[in-house]
Coordinates of C-alpha atoms in Angstrom, one line a residue:
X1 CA 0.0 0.0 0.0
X2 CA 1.4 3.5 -0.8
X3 CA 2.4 5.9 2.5
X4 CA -0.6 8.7 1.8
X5 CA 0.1 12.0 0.5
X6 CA -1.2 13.8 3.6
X7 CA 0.5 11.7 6.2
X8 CA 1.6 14.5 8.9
X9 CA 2.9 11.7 10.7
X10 CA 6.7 13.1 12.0
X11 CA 9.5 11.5 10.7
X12 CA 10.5 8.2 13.1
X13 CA 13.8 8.6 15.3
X14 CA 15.1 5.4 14.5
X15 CA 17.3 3.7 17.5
X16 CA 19.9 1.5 16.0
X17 CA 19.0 -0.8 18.6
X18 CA 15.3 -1.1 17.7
X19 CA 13.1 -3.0 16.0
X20 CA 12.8 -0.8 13.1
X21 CA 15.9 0.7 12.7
X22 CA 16.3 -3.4 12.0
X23 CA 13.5 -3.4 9.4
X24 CA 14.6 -0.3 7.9
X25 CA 17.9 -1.9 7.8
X26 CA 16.4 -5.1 6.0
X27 CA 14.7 -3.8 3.8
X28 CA 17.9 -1.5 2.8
X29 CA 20.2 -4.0 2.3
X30 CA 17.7 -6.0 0.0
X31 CA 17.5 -3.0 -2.3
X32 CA 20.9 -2.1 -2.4
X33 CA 24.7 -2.9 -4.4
X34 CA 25.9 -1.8 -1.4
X35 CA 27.6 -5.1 -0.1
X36 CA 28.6 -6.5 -3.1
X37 CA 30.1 -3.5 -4.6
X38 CA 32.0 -3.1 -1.1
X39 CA 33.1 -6.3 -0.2
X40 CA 35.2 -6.6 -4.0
X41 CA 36.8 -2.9 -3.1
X42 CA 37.6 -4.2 0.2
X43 CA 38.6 -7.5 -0.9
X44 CA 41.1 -5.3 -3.3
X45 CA 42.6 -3.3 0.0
X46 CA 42.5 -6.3 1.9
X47 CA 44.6 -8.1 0.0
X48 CA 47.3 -5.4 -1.2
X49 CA 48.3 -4.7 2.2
X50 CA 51.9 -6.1 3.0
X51 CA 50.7 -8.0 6.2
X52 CA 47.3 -9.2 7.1
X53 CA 47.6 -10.3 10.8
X54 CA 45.0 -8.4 12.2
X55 CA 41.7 -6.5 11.0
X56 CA 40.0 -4.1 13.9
X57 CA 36.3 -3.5 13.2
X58 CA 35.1 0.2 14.7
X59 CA 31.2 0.1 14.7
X60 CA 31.3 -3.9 13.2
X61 CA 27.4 -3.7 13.5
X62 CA 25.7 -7.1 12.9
X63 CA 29.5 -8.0 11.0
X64 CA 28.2 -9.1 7.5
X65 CA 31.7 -6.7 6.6
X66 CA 33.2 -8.3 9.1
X67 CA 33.2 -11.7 8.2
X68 CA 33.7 -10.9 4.6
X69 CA 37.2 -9.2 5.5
X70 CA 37.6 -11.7 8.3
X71 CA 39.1 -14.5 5.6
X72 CA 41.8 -12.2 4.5
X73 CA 43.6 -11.8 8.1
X74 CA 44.9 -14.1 11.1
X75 CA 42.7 -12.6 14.0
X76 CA 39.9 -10.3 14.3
X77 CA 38.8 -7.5 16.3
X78 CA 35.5 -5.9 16.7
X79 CA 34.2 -3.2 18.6
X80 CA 30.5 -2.7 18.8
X81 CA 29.0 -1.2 21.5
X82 CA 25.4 -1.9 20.7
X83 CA 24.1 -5.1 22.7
X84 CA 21.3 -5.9 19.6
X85 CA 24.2 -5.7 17.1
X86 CA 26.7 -7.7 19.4
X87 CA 24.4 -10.7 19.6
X88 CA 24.0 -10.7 15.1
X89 CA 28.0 -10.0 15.3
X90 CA 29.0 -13.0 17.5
X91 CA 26.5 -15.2 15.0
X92 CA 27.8 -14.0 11.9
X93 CA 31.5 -13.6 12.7
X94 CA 32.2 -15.8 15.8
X95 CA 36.0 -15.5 15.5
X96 CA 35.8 -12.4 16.0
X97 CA 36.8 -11.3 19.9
X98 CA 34.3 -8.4 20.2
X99 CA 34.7 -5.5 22.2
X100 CA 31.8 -4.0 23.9
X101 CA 33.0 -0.5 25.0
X102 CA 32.4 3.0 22.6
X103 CA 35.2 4.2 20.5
X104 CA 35.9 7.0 23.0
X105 CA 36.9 4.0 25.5
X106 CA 37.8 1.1 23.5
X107 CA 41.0 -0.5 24.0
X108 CA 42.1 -3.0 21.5
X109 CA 44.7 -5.4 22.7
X110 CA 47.0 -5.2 19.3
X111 CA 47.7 -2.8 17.0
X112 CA 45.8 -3.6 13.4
X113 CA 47.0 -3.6 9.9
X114 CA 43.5 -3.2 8.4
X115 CA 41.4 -0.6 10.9
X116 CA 37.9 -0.6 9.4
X117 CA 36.0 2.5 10.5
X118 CA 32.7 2.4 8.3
X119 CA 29.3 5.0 8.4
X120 CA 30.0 5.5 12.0
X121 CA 31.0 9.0 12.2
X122 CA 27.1 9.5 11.6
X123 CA 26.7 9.6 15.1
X124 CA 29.3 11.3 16.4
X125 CA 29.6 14.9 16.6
X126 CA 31.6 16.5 14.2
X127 CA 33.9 18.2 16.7
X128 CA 35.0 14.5 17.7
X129 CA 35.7 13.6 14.6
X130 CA 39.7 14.4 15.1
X131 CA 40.1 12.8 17.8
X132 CA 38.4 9.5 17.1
X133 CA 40.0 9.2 13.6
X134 CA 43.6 10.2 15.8
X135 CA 43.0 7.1 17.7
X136 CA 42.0 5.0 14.6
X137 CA 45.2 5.5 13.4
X138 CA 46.9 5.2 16.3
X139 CA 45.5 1.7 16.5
X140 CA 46.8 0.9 12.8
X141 CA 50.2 -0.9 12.6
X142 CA 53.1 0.4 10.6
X143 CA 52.5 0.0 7.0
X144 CA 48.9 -0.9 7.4
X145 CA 45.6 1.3 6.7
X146 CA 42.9 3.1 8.3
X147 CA 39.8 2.5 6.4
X148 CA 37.0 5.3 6.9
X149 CA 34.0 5.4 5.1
X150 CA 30.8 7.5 4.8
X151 CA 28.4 8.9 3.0
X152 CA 29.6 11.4 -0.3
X153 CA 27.9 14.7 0.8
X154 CA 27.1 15.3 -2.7
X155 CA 25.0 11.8 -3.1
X156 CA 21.5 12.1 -4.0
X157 CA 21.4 10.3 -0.3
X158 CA 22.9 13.1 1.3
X159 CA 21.2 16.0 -0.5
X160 CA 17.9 14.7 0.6
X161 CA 19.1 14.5 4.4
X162 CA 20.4 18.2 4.1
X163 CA 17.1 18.8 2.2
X164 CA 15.1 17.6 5.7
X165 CA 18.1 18.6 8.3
X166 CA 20.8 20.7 7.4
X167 CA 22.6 18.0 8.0
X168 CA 25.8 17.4 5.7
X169 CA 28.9 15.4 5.9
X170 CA 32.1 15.6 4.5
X171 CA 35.2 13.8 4.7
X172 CA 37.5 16.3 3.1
X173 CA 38.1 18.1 6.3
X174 CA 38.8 15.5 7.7
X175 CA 41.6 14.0 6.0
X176 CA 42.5 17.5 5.8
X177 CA 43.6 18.0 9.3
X178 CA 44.6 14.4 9.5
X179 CA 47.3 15.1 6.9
X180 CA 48.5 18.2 8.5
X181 CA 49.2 16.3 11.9
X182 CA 50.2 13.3 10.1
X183 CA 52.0 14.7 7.0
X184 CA 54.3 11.2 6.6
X185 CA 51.3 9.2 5.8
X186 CA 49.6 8.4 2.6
X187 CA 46.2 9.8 1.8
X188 CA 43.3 8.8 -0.9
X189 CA 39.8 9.6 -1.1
X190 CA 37.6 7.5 -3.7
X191 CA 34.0 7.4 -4.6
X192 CA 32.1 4.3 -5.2
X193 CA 28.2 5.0 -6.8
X194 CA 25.6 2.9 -5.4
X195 CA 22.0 2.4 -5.8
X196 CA 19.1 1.5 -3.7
X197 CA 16.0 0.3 -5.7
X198 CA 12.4 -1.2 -5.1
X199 CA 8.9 -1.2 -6.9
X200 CA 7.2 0.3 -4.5
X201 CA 7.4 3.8 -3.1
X202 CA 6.2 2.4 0.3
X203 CA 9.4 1.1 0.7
X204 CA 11.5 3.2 -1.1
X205 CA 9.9 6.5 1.6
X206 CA 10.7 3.4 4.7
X207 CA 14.5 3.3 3.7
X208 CA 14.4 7.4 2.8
X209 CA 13.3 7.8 6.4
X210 CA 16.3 5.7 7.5
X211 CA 18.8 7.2 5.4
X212 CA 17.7 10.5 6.7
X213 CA 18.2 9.5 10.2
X214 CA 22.4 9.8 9.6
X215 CA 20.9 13.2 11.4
X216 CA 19.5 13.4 14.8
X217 CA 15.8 13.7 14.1
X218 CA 15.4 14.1 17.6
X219 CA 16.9 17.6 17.6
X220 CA 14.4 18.8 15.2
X221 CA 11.4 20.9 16.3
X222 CA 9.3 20.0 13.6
X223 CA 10.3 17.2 12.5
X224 CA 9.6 16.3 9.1
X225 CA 6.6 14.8 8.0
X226 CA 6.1 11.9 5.9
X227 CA 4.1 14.0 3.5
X228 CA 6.9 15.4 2.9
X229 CA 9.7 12.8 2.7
X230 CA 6.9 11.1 0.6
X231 CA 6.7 14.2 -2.0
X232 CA 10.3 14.2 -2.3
X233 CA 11.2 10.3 -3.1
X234 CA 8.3 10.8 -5.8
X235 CA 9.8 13.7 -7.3
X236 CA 13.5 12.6 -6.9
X237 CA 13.7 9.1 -7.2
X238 CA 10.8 7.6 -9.2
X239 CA 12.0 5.8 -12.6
X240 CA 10.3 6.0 -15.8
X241 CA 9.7 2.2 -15.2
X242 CA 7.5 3.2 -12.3
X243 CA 10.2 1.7 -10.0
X244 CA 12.4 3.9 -7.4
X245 CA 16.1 4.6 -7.0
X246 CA 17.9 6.1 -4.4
X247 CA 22.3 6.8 -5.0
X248 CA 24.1 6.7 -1.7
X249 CA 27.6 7.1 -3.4
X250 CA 29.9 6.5 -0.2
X251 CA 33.6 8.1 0.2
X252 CA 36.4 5.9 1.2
X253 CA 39.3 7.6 3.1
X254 CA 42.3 5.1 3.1
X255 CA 45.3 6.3 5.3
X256 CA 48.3 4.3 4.6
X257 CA 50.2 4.6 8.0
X258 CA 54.0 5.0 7.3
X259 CA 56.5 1.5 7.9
X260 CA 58.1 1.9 11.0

């Protein structure tokens, strides 16, 4: 059934711990060339690196990445604070040992030649930024890489989240100021495109809704109604075909941490 045009229903705040944050999720992952088009760039990282003793997962979440990078190295590490995702993660990777604590407080036992920090930064603020990225990489062994990934602020994803939330994320500063501290390390930013796509715009305004929560919703006073998010996927992301499709292009930030 189609969401109705004069829903004035607020946007949901979606907890990553909750059940629809979950279906949202689902129902993402269906639609999208997300994984697929990430695991064979990551499989290409993965396996130019000169050593592959250890991969450290920031943010593993339910560790479908994870396990897909997990055949590449000797020993895994994950860090996921979330107790929902924890539980999926020590299913879907279980030789993994998994860290429960946040980033701010984590304290992996070895240093990693693969650190794997991917559409986490969502939810942290912006001022942290520095500081957790500074102790990404000073969890990375010599000669390995720091992995960060997140949405390209120019994605059709991301203009619809500023569209709703001023929201808008960029990783250029970032490797900016990472560079400037770090100036003996190596530094490339890609872009890979990817598309979400379903036949039905109920579906297509359920993942919209999710994508647009990289914001805090929460902080908005309105929020944004479904009416709305519902106007926009039809005028942005409906297909001749009568089909829907949402680009998420995602920016990957690979620091290549100098040998010893």
């Amino acid at each position: 059934m189609e969401p109705p045009a004069t829903d004035t229903t607020p946007l949901r705040v979606l907890d990553v711990s909750g059940t629809d944050y979950r279906r949202a999720f689902e129902l993402f992952l269906v639609g999208t060339d997300e994984k697929p088009r990430t695991h064979a760039r990551l499989s290409e990282i993965a396996s130019a690196l000169p050593r592959r003793r250890v991969l450290l997962d920031l943010g593993a979440g339910d560790g479908r990445t994870t396990a897909h990078l997990a055949g590449y190295f000797d020993r895994v590490i994950a860090v996921e604070p979330s107790a929902a995702m924890r539980e999926k993660l020590r299913t879907t990777c279980p030789e993994a040992l998994v860290l429960p604590e946040p980033l701010d407080r984590a304290q992996p036992p070895e240093p990693a030649d693969l650190v794997h920090l991917s559409h986490v930064l969502y939810y942290v603020p912006e001022p942290d930024w520095l500081p957790i990225a500074t102790r990404a990489l000073n969890w990375t062994a010599p000669g390995g890489a720091l992995l960060i990934v997140l949405q390209n602020p120019d994605s059709p994803c991301m203009r619809m989240a500023a569209h709703f939330t001023g929201v808008r994320y960029d990783l250029r500063p970032l490797r900016d100021r990472l560079r400037a501290q770090h100036p003996s390390h190596g530094y490339a930013l890609e872009t890979l495109a990817l598309h979400y796509r379903t036949p039905t715009l109920a579906e297509a305004v359920d993942v919209a809704e999710f994508m647009v929560n990289v914001a805090d919703l929460a902080t908005l006073d309105p929020r944004p109604t479904r009416a709305a998010l519902t106007a926009y996927v039809r005028e942005h992301f409906s297909q001749p075909d009568g089909t829907y499709a949402i680009g998420h292009t995602q920016d990957m930030l690979t620091v290549r941490r100098a040998p010893a």
